[in-house]
Amino acid sequence: MEMESIASSGGPPALPSSDYYHDDESLSDSDLEPASDPDPLDVAGDFSLTYQKYITSGTIMRAQDLCEVFSPPRVTLTARRAGLTADFAFDITYNGWDALNPRMRTELFHLIRAMDPKVLILSPPCTMFSPLTRMWNVDKWTPEEYESRMADAEAMFDCSLDLCEDQHARGRGCVLEHPTPASSWKRDKARRVMAIPGFRRTNFDQCATGLVSPSNEPMKKRTSLLSNMVSIHGLFSQRQCTCAVPHRTIQGSDQGQRLSTFAQRYPETMCNVLVQAVQMTI
């Protein structure tokens, strides 16, 4: 299987040593091993209750094929329909998991190590890394507000990179999605992770995975996937724009829906291809 080519360090590394993570020795995943569980927690729920059930109480959970972070259930639902085990998705809009809360970041690390998903899919917010967003709002924000917003965006993106490294070190797969033009890819930490043997950044066009506006006009949205899975590059490098009609610019609104928000939702074909990549990996 492809997973055999993903290097493992032989054990989980320590959490990044900084105040970015909550230092609490009571948080431990060492006594919780994935196992078959006929009654897993449903994908919906409250993050704090999920953590209490599986870590604090030491309840055994079933091993996960796939988990999503920074997203409500999207790929996980497609994976479940394909017969994979994908019980969890973590996002502040879905179950209250807050990446800007240091303790919750640490709790998620322990929870993910405990559930040991074979593949982790991450889609941190890209807003502050978008050149257009900064151009449109630079005159609206005070310097302090800009710095605060950027610090939050960097914290969430760095959390995703840390989770990718942790997955890779444990011999598991990961996929981090961000727009290709985003300035986040130029950050030193992103460059360092991209330089780790086994990682590769693949660029594709979301119109080639079915992204269209509410009026059914194709929207290109050039996107990058950073992954240690060979199947990701093999499947998505083929997904390049072949549209014979003009694209709808991802600006403004269409049929009452803000296009920048609408385009954040993965098209069905994109979810299907991601699940196909997972199936090829596990």
PDB file of C-alpha atoms in Angstrom:
ATOM      1  CA  MET A   1       0.000   0.000   0.000  1.00  0.00           C
ATOM      2  CA  GLU A   2       1.049   3.585  -0.553  1.00  0.00           C
ATOM      3  CA  MET A   3       1.085   4.261   3.185  1.00  0.00           C
ATOM      4  CA  GLU A   4       4.191   2.120   3.507  1.00  0.00           C
ATOM      5  CA  SER A   5       6.119   4.871   1.725  1.00  0.00           C
ATOM      6  CA  ILE A   6       5.176   7.465   4.333  1.00  0.00           C
ATOM      7  CA  ALA A   7       8.054   7.633   6.780  1.00  0.00           C
ATOM      8  CA  SER A   8       7.432   7.007  10.461  1.00  0.00           C
ATOM      9  CA  SER A   9       9.666   8.120  13.291  1.00  0.00           C
ATOM     10  CA  GLY A  10       8.591   5.170  15.434  1.00  0.00           C
ATOM     11  CA  GLY A  11       6.563   7.226  17.894  1.00  0.00           C
ATOM     12  CA  PRO A  12       4.653  10.473  18.241  1.00  0.00           C
ATOM     13  CA  PRO A  13       6.846  13.565  18.611  1.00  0.00           C
ATOM     14  CA  ALA A  14       6.389  16.052  21.403  1.00  0.00           C
ATOM     15  CA  LEU A  15       4.020  18.932  20.838  1.00  0.00           C
ATOM     16  CA  PRO A  16       5.676  22.097  19.514  1.00  0.00           C
ATOM     17  CA  SER A  17       7.381  23.785  22.457  1.00  0.00           C
ATOM     18  CA  SER A  18       5.883  27.253  22.666  1.00  0.00           C
ATOM     19  CA  ASP A  19       3.066  29.135  24.354  1.00  0.00           C
ATOM     20  CA  TYR A  20       1.150  28.506  21.148  1.00  0.00           C
ATOM     21  CA  TYR A  21       0.065  25.264  22.832  1.00  0.00           C
ATOM     22  CA  HIS A  22      -1.378  24.825  26.304  1.00  0.00           C
ATOM     23  CA  ASP A  23       1.129  23.248  28.683  1.00  0.00           C
ATOM     24  CA  ASP A  24      -0.817  20.778  30.786  1.00  0.00           C
ATOM     25  CA  GLU A  25       0.692  17.467  31.870  1.00  0.00           C
ATOM     26  CA  SER A  26      -2.785  16.105  32.620  1.00  0.00           C
ATOM     27  CA  LEU A  27      -3.493  15.963  28.879  1.00  0.00           C
ATOM     28  CA  SER A  28      -2.352  12.558  27.681  1.00  0.00           C
ATOM     29  CA  ASP A  29      -3.176  10.193  24.860  1.00  0.00           C
ATOM     30  CA  SER A  30      -0.747   7.452  25.867  1.00  0.00           C
ATOM     31  CA  ASP A  31      -3.403   5.245  27.487  1.00  0.00           C
ATOM     32  CA  LEU A  32      -5.941   5.446  24.684  1.00  0.00           C
ATOM     33  CA  GLU A  33      -5.512   3.135  21.707  1.00  0.00           C
ATOM     34  CA  PRO A  34      -7.841   3.021  18.687  1.00  0.00           C
ATOM     35  CA  ALA A  35     -10.055  -0.050  18.658  1.00  0.00           C
ATOM     36  CA  SER A  36     -13.271  -1.386  17.213  1.00  0.00           C
ATOM     37  CA  ASP A  37     -16.267   0.341  18.770  1.00  0.00           C
ATOM     38  CA  PRO A  38     -19.823  -0.496  17.683  1.00  0.00           C
ATOM     39  CA  ASP A  39     -21.147   2.716  19.208  1.00  0.00           C
ATOM     40  CA  PRO A  40     -18.868   5.604  18.147  1.00  0.00           C
ATOM     41  CA  LEU A  41     -19.696   9.227  18.807  1.00  0.00           C
ATOM     42  CA  ASP A  42     -21.585  10.670  15.878  1.00  0.00           C
ATOM     43  CA  VAL A  43     -19.871  13.281  13.699  1.00  0.00           C
ATOM     44  CA  ALA A  44     -22.120  15.953  15.192  1.00  0.00           C
ATOM     45  CA  GLY A  45     -21.629  17.131  18.729  1.00  0.00           C
ATOM     46  CA  ASP A  46     -19.787  19.436  21.087  1.00  0.00           C
ATOM     47  CA  PHE A  47     -15.979  19.390  20.975  1.00  0.00           C
ATOM     48  CA  SER A  48     -15.545  19.597  24.741  1.00  0.00           C
ATOM     49  CA  LEU A  49     -17.884  16.628  25.229  1.00  0.00           C
ATOM     50  CA  THR A  50     -16.041  14.670  22.559  1.00  0.00           C
ATOM     51  CA  TYR A  51     -12.741  15.334  24.292  1.00  0.00           C
ATOM     52  CA  GLN A  52     -14.129  14.419  27.710  1.00  0.00           C
ATOM     53  CA  LYS A  53     -15.636  11.182  26.418  1.00  0.00           C
ATOM     54  CA  TYR A  54     -12.559   9.906  24.644  1.00  0.00           C
ATOM     55  CA  ILE A  55      -9.644  11.347  26.601  1.00  0.00           C
ATOM     56  CA  THR A  56     -10.709  12.288  30.111  1.00  0.00           C
ATOM     57  CA  SER A  57     -12.837   9.168  30.587  1.00  0.00           C
ATOM     58  CA  GLY A  58     -10.493   6.940  28.595  1.00  0.00           C
ATOM     59  CA  THR A  59     -13.287   5.539  26.426  1.00  0.00           C
ATOM     60  CA  ILE A  60     -11.982   3.436  23.544  1.00  0.00           C
ATOM     61  CA  MET A  61     -12.901   4.708  20.090  1.00  0.00           C
ATOM     62  CA  ARG A  62     -12.834   2.900  16.783  1.00  0.00           C
ATOM     63  CA  ALA A  63      -9.937   3.603  14.424  1.00  0.00           C
ATOM     64  CA  GLN A  64     -10.639   6.347  11.896  1.00  0.00           C
ATOM     65  CA  ASP A  65      -9.879   6.276   8.176  1.00  0.00           C
ATOM     66  CA  LEU A  66     -10.389  10.007   7.726  1.00  0.00           C
ATOM     67  CA  CYS A  67     -10.829  13.154   9.815  1.00  0.00           C
ATOM     68  CA  GLU A  68     -11.390  16.794   8.817  1.00  0.00           C
ATOM     69  CA  VAL A  69     -10.078  19.876  10.631  1.00  0.00           C
ATOM     70  CA  PHE A  70     -11.146  23.487   9.985  1.00  0.00           C
ATOM     71  CA  SER A  71     -14.292  22.263   8.260  1.00  0.00           C
ATOM     72  CA  PRO A  72     -17.784  21.038   9.050  1.00  0.00           C
ATOM     73  CA  PRO A  73     -18.435  17.537   7.696  1.00  0.00           C
ATOM     74  CA  ARG A  74     -17.835  17.600   3.952  1.00  0.00           C
ATOM     75  CA  VAL A  75     -15.278  15.036   2.864  1.00  0.00           C
ATOM     76  CA  THR A  76     -16.123  12.989   5.959  1.00  0.00           C
ATOM     77  CA  LEU A  77     -19.724  12.580   4.798  1.00  0.00           C
ATOM     78  CA  THR A  78     -18.577  11.489   1.349  1.00  0.00           C
ATOM     79  CA  ALA A  79     -16.170   9.054   2.993  1.00  0.00           C
ATOM     80  CA  ARG A  80     -18.926   7.573   5.150  1.00  0.00           C
ATOM     81  CA  ARG A  81     -21.087   6.994   2.077  1.00  0.00           C
ATOM     82  CA  ALA A  82     -18.106   5.195   0.515  1.00  0.00           C
ATOM     83  CA  GLY A  83     -17.913   2.851   3.493  1.00  0.00           C
ATOM     84  CA  LEU A  84     -14.970   4.467   5.279  1.00  0.00           C
ATOM     85  CA  THR A  85     -14.872   5.226   8.998  1.00  0.00           C
ATOM     86  CA  ALA A  86     -14.987   9.009   9.337  1.00  0.00           C
ATOM     87  CA  ASP A  87     -16.795   9.978  12.532  1.00  0.00           C
ATOM     88  CA  PHE A  88     -15.192  13.344  13.209  1.00  0.00           C
ATOM     89  CA  ALA A  89     -14.908  16.856  11.789  1.00  0.00           C
ATOM     90  CA  PHE A  90     -13.671  19.829  13.806  1.00  0.00           C
ATOM     91  CA  ASP A  91     -14.588  23.450  13.180  1.00  0.00           C
ATOM     92  CA  ILE A  92     -15.743  26.373  15.308  1.00  0.00           C
ATOM     93  CA  THR A  93     -18.900  26.727  13.201  1.00  0.00           C
ATOM     94  CA  TYR A  94     -19.745  23.053  13.633  1.00  0.00           C
ATOM     95  CA  ASN A  95     -18.828  21.803  17.092  1.00  0.00           C
ATOM     96  CA  GLY A  96     -17.127  24.755  18.749  1.00  0.00           C
ATOM     97  CA  TRP A  97     -13.505  23.677  18.283  1.00  0.00           C
ATOM     98  CA  ASP A  98     -11.596  26.981  18.401  1.00  0.00           C
ATOM     99  CA  ALA A  99      -8.126  26.959  16.852  1.00  0.00           C
ATOM    100  CA  LEU A 100      -7.376  30.284  18.529  1.00  0.00           C
ATOM    101  CA  ASN A 101      -7.790  28.704  21.963  1.00  0.00           C
ATOM    102  CA  PRO A 102      -4.382  27.212  22.959  1.00  0.00           C
ATOM    103  CA  ARG A 103      -5.937  24.569  25.175  1.00  0.00           C
ATOM    104  CA  MET A 104      -8.316  23.420  22.444  1.00  0.00           C
ATOM    105  CA  ARG A 105      -5.405  23.200  20.007  1.00  0.00           C
ATOM    106  CA  THR A 106      -3.568  20.929  22.427  1.00  0.00           C
ATOM    107  CA  GLU A 107      -6.682  18.871  23.127  1.00  0.00           C
ATOM    108  CA  LEU A 108      -7.183  18.317  19.414  1.00  0.00           C
ATOM    109  CA  PHE A 109      -3.597  17.072  19.065  1.00  0.00           C
ATOM    110  CA  HIS A 110      -4.175  14.499  21.792  1.00  0.00           C
ATOM    111  CA  LEU A 111      -7.578  13.523  20.402  1.00  0.00           C
ATOM    112  CA  ILE A 112      -6.205  13.023  16.895  1.00  0.00           C
ATOM    113  CA  ARG A 113      -3.311  10.946  18.207  1.00  0.00           C
ATOM    114  CA  ALA A 114      -5.804   8.835  20.124  1.00  0.00           C
ATOM    115  CA  MET A 115      -8.133   8.245  17.184  1.00  0.00           C
ATOM    116  CA  ASP A 116      -5.093   7.815  14.883  1.00  0.00           C
ATOM    117  CA  PRO A 117      -6.796   8.716  11.585  1.00  0.00           C
ATOM    118  CA  LYS A 118      -5.107   7.245   8.552  1.00  0.00           C
ATOM    119  CA  VAL A 119      -5.627  10.533   6.712  1.00  0.00           C
ATOM    120  CA  LEU A 120      -6.175  14.062   8.040  1.00  0.00           C
ATOM    121  CA  ILE A 121      -7.658  16.752   5.769  1.00  0.00           C
ATOM    122  CA  LEU A 122      -7.095  20.369   6.794  1.00  0.00           C
ATOM    123  CA  SER A 123      -8.550  23.554   5.307  1.00  0.00           C
ATOM    124  CA  PRO A 124      -7.591  26.551   7.495  1.00  0.00           C
ATOM    125  CA  PRO A 125      -9.131  29.950   6.679  1.00  0.00           C
ATOM    126  CA  CYS A 126      -7.325  31.778   3.890  1.00  0.00           C
ATOM    127  CA  THR A 127      -8.951  35.205   4.166  1.00  0.00           C
ATOM    128  CA  MET A 128      -5.996  37.208   5.492  1.00  0.00           C
ATOM    129  CA  PHE A 129      -3.582  35.511   3.099  1.00  0.00           C
ATOM    130  CA  SER A 130      -5.616  36.628   0.084  1.00  0.00           C
ATOM    131  CA  PRO A 131      -4.106  39.590  -1.820  1.00  0.00           C
ATOM    132  CA  LEU A 132      -7.604  40.769  -2.790  1.00  0.00           C
ATOM    133  CA  THR A 133      -8.868  40.687   0.794  1.00  0.00           C
ATOM    134  CA  ARG A 134      -5.960  42.775   2.006  1.00  0.00           C
ATOM    135  CA  MET A 135      -6.350  45.215  -0.881  1.00  0.00           C
ATOM    136  CA  TRP A 136     -10.071  45.709  -0.234  1.00  0.00           C
ATOM    137  CA  ASN A 137      -9.740  46.144   3.520  1.00  0.00           C
ATOM    138  CA  VAL A 138      -6.376  47.786   4.107  1.00  0.00           C
ATOM    139  CA  ASP A 139      -8.001  51.230   4.401  1.00  0.00           C
ATOM    140  CA  LYS A 140     -10.769  49.932   6.702  1.00  0.00           C
ATOM    141  CA  TRP A 141      -8.523  48.395   9.366  1.00  0.00           C
ATOM    142  CA  THR A 142      -6.313  50.126  11.862  1.00  0.00           C
ATOM    143  CA  PRO A 143      -2.721  48.828  12.014  1.00  0.00           C
ATOM    144  CA  GLU A 144      -3.581  47.112  15.296  1.00  0.00           C
ATOM    145  CA  GLU A 145      -6.644  45.400  13.805  1.00  0.00           C
ATOM    146  CA  TYR A 146      -4.664  44.252  10.780  1.00  0.00           C
ATOM    147  CA  GLU A 147      -1.915  42.781  12.962  1.00  0.00           C
ATOM    148  CA  SER A 148      -4.475  41.026  15.165  1.00  0.00           C
ATOM    149  CA  ARG A 149      -6.304  39.504  12.209  1.00  0.00           C
ATOM    150  CA  MET A 150      -3.052  38.389  10.606  1.00  0.00           C
ATOM    151  CA  ALA A 151      -1.799  36.858  13.862  1.00  0.00           C
ATOM    152  CA  ASP A 152      -5.002  34.819  14.115  1.00  0.00           C
ATOM    153  CA  ALA A 153      -4.682  33.645  10.507  1.00  0.00           C
ATOM    154  CA  GLU A 154      -1.051  32.656  11.026  1.00  0.00           C
ATOM    155  CA  ALA A 155      -1.947  30.745  14.197  1.00  0.00           C
ATOM    156  CA  MET A 156      -4.570  28.680  12.366  1.00  0.00           C
ATOM    157  CA  PHE A 157      -2.341  27.986   9.376  1.00  0.00           C
ATOM    158  CA  ASP A 158       0.585  27.045  11.627  1.00  0.00           C
ATOM    159  CA  CYS A 159      -1.689  24.715  13.589  1.00  0.00           C
ATOM    160  CA  SER A 160      -2.486  22.938  10.323  1.00  0.00           C
ATOM    161  CA  LEU A 161       1.196  22.607   9.470  1.00  0.00           C
ATOM    162  CA  ASP A 162       1.916  21.189  12.930  1.00  0.00           C
ATOM    163  CA  LEU A 163      -0.840  18.621  12.494  1.00  0.00           C
ATOM    164  CA  CYS A 164       0.578  17.666   9.089  1.00  0.00           C
ATOM    165  CA  GLU A 165       4.027  17.150  10.572  1.00  0.00           C
ATOM    166  CA  ASP A 166       2.586  15.115  13.424  1.00  0.00           C
ATOM    167  CA  GLN A 167       0.655  12.869  11.036  1.00  0.00           C
ATOM    168  CA  HIS A 168       3.733  12.375   8.848  1.00  0.00           C
ATOM    169  CA  ALA A 169       5.956  11.546  11.821  1.00  0.00           C
ATOM    170  CA  ARG A 170       3.480   8.853  12.883  1.00  0.00           C
ATOM    171  CA  GLY A 171       3.367   7.304   9.414  1.00  0.00           C
ATOM    172  CA  ARG A 172      -0.068   8.684   8.561  1.00  0.00           C
ATOM    173  CA  GLY A 173      -1.358  10.716   5.628  1.00  0.00           C
ATOM    174  CA  CYS A 174      -2.358  14.384   5.485  1.00  0.00           C
ATOM    175  CA  VAL A 175      -3.725  16.921   3.017  1.00  0.00           C
ATOM    176  CA  LEU A 176      -3.624  20.695   3.604  1.00  0.00           C
ATOM    177  CA  GLU A 177      -5.728  22.792   1.225  1.00  0.00           C
ATOM    178  CA  HIS A 178      -5.185  26.511   0.574  1.00  0.00           C
ATOM    179  CA  PRO A 179      -5.588  28.760  -2.483  1.00  0.00           C
ATOM    180  CA  THR A 180      -2.529  28.757  -4.733  1.00  0.00           C
ATOM    181  CA  PRO A 181      -2.103  32.588  -4.717  1.00  0.00           C
ATOM    182  CA  ALA A 182      -2.278  32.748  -0.888  1.00  0.00           C
ATOM    183  CA  SER A 183       0.750  34.351   0.758  1.00  0.00           C
ATOM    184  CA  SER A 184       0.684  31.608   3.406  1.00  0.00           C
ATOM    185  CA  TRP A 185       2.753  29.377   1.120  1.00  0.00           C
ATOM    186  CA  LYS A 186       5.617  31.880   1.369  1.00  0.00           C
ATOM    187  CA  ARG A 187       5.854  31.616   5.147  1.00  0.00           C
ATOM    188  CA  ASP A 188       9.082  30.093   6.451  1.00  0.00           C
ATOM    189  CA  LYS A 189       7.210  27.358   8.298  1.00  0.00           C
ATOM    190  CA  ALA A 190       5.311  26.354   5.160  1.00  0.00           C
ATOM    191  CA  ARG A 191       8.538  26.223   3.156  1.00  0.00           C
ATOM    192  CA  ARG A 192      10.129  24.049   5.832  1.00  0.00           C
ATOM    193  CA  VAL A 193       7.271  21.534   5.787  1.00  0.00           C
ATOM    194  CA  MET A 194       7.231  21.480   1.986  1.00  0.00           C
ATOM    195  CA  ALA A 195      10.935  20.613   2.091  1.00  0.00           C
ATOM    196  CA  ILE A 196      10.350  17.504   4.239  1.00  0.00           C
ATOM    197  CA  PRO A 197      10.963  14.377   2.115  1.00  0.00           C
ATOM    198  CA  GLY A 198       7.633  12.866   1.111  1.00  0.00           C
ATOM    199  CA  PHE A 199       5.674  16.138   0.971  1.00  0.00           C
ATOM    200  CA  ARG A 200       4.565  17.635  -2.315  1.00  0.00           C
ATOM    201  CA  ARG A 201       2.434  20.622  -3.264  1.00  0.00           C
ATOM    202  CA  THR A 202      -0.024  20.000  -6.095  1.00  0.00           C
ATOM    203  CA  ASN A 203      -1.877  22.790  -7.904  1.00  0.00           C
ATOM    204  CA  PHE A 204      -5.221  22.330  -9.654  1.00  0.00           C
ATOM    205  CA  ASP A 205      -8.314  24.251 -10.758  1.00  0.00           C
ATOM    206  CA  GLN A 206     -11.541  23.733  -8.847  1.00  0.00           C
ATOM    207  CA  CYS A 207     -13.599  24.301 -11.991  1.00  0.00           C
ATOM    208  CA  ALA A 208     -12.144  20.935 -13.059  1.00  0.00           C
ATOM    209  CA  THR A 209     -13.808  19.403  -9.993  1.00  0.00           C
ATOM    210  CA  GLY A 210     -17.194  20.978 -10.624  1.00  0.00           C
ATOM    211  CA  LEU A 211     -17.038  24.380  -8.909  1.00  0.00           C
ATOM    212  CA  VAL A 212     -19.762  26.549 -10.406  1.00  0.00           C
ATOM    213  CA  SER A 213     -21.641  29.640  -9.245  1.00  0.00           C
ATOM    214  CA  PRO A 214     -25.307  29.509  -8.173  1.00  0.00           C
ATOM    215  CA  SER A 215     -26.039  30.492 -11.790  1.00  0.00           C
ATOM    216  CA  ASN A 216     -24.046  27.466 -12.991  1.00  0.00           C
ATOM    217  CA  GLU A 217     -21.080  29.457 -14.313  1.00  0.00           C
ATOM    218  CA  PRO A 218     -17.679  27.770 -13.799  1.00  0.00           C
ATOM    219  CA  MET A 219     -15.407  29.328 -11.173  1.00  0.00           C
ATOM    220  CA  LYS A 220     -11.728  28.537 -11.591  1.00  0.00           C
ATOM    221  CA  LYS A 221     -10.294  28.992  -8.058  1.00  0.00           C
ATOM    222  CA  ARG A 222      -6.676  27.876  -8.429  1.00  0.00           C
ATOM    223  CA  THR A 223      -6.004  25.667  -5.390  1.00  0.00           C
ATOM    224  CA  SER A 224      -2.996  23.927  -3.822  1.00  0.00           C
ATOM    225  CA  LEU A 225      -2.877  20.699  -1.826  1.00  0.00           C
ATOM    226  CA  LEU A 226       0.154  20.018   0.368  1.00  0.00           C
ATOM    227  CA  SER A 227       0.295  16.293   1.057  1.00  0.00           C
ATOM    228  CA  ASN A 228       2.540  13.334   1.806  1.00  0.00           C
ATOM    229  CA  MET A 229       0.242  11.048  -0.216  1.00  0.00           C
ATOM    230  CA  VAL A 230       1.307  10.044  -3.727  1.00  0.00           C
ATOM    231  CA  SER A 231      -2.330   9.562  -4.708  1.00  0.00           C
ATOM    232  CA  ILE A 232      -3.127  13.252  -4.160  1.00  0.00           C
ATOM    233  CA  HIS A 233      -0.664  14.392  -6.804  1.00  0.00           C
ATOM    234  CA  GLY A 234      -1.640  11.577  -9.143  1.00  0.00           C
ATOM    235  CA  LEU A 235      -5.333  12.442  -9.054  1.00  0.00           C
ATOM    236  CA  PHE A 236      -5.339  16.229  -8.706  1.00  0.00           C
ATOM    237  CA  SER A 237      -2.477  17.131 -11.053  1.00  0.00           C
ATOM    238  CA  GLN A 238      -4.828  16.000 -13.833  1.00  0.00           C
ATOM    239  CA  ARG A 239      -7.561  18.405 -12.704  1.00  0.00           C
ATOM    240  CA  GLN A 240      -6.651  21.455 -14.798  1.00  0.00           C
ATOM    241  CA  CYS A 241      -9.054  23.906 -16.413  1.00  0.00           C
ATOM    242  CA  THR A 242     -10.437  22.877 -19.809  1.00  0.00           C
ATOM    243  CA  CYS A 243     -13.449  25.200 -19.720  1.00  0.00           C
ATOM    244  CA  ALA A 244     -14.653  26.464 -23.080  1.00  0.00           C
ATOM    245  CA  VAL A 245     -16.804  29.208 -21.539  1.00  0.00           C
ATOM    246  CA  PRO A 246     -15.826  32.273 -19.466  1.00  0.00           C
ATOM    247  CA  HIS A 247     -15.367  31.837 -15.712  1.00  0.00           C
ATOM    248  CA  ARG A 248     -17.371  33.715 -13.105  1.00  0.00           C
ATOM    249  CA  THR A 249     -15.054  35.852 -10.992  1.00  0.00           C
ATOM    250  CA  ILE A 250     -15.279  34.959  -7.294  1.00  0.00           C
ATOM    251  CA  GLN A 251     -16.354  38.460  -6.292  1.00  0.00           C
ATOM    252  CA  GLY A 252     -19.664  39.998  -5.327  1.00  0.00           C
ATOM    253  CA  SER A 253     -22.890  38.021  -5.051  1.00  0.00           C
ATOM    254  CA  ASP A 254     -24.975  35.724  -7.211  1.00  0.00           C
ATOM    255  CA  GLN A 255     -28.610  34.905  -6.487  1.00  0.00           C
ATOM    256  CA  GLY A 256     -28.245  36.401  -3.024  1.00  0.00           C
ATOM    257  CA  GLN A 257     -25.154  34.379  -2.121  1.00  0.00           C
ATOM    258  CA  ARG A 258     -21.746  35.913  -1.529  1.00  0.00           C
ATOM    259  CA  LEU A 259     -19.461  34.118  -3.975  1.00  0.00           C
ATOM    260  CA  SER A 260     -16.347  34.195  -1.783  1.00  0.00           C
ATOM    261  CA  THR A 261     -18.301  32.294   0.883  1.00  0.00           C
ATOM    262  CA  PHE A 262     -20.074  30.043  -1.598  1.00  0.00           C
ATOM    263  CA  ALA A 263     -16.744  28.976  -3.137  1.00  0.00           C
ATOM    264  CA  GLN A 264     -15.436  27.803   0.247  1.00  0.00           C
ATOM    265  CA  ARG A 265     -17.597  24.688   0.004  1.00  0.00           C
ATOM    266  CA  TYR A 266     -15.898  21.846  -1.801  1.00  0.00           C
ATOM    267  CA  PRO A 267     -17.705  20.676  -4.959  1.00  0.00           C
ATOM    268  CA  GLU A 268     -19.056  17.132  -4.820  1.00  0.00           C
ATOM    269  CA  THR A 269     -16.497  15.917  -7.355  1.00  0.00           C
ATOM    270  CA  MET A 270     -13.646  17.349  -5.292  1.00  0.00           C
ATOM    271  CA  CYS A 271     -14.895  15.468  -2.228  1.00  0.00           C
ATOM    272  CA  ASN A 272     -15.176  12.293  -4.288  1.00  0.00           C
ATOM    273  CA  VAL A 273     -11.631  12.605  -5.626  1.00  0.00           C
ATOM    274  CA  LEU A 274     -10.265  13.266  -2.132  1.00  0.00           C
ATOM    275  CA  VAL A 275     -12.001  10.130  -0.868  1.00  0.00           C
ATOM    276  CA  GLN A 276     -10.633   8.197  -3.841  1.00  0.00           C
ATOM    277  CA  ALA A 277      -7.133   9.356  -2.871  1.00  0.00           C
ATOM    278  CA  VAL A 278      -7.741   8.189   0.691  1.00  0.00           C
ATOM    279  CA  GLN A 279      -8.935   4.790  -0.529  1.00  0.00           C
ATOM    280  CA  MET A 280      -5.803   4.436  -2.666  1.00  0.00           C
ATOM    281  CA  THR A 281      -3.669   5.303   0.363  1.00  0.00           C
ATOM    282  CA  ILE A 282      -5.134   3.167   3.118  1.00  0.00           C
TER     283      ILE A 282
END
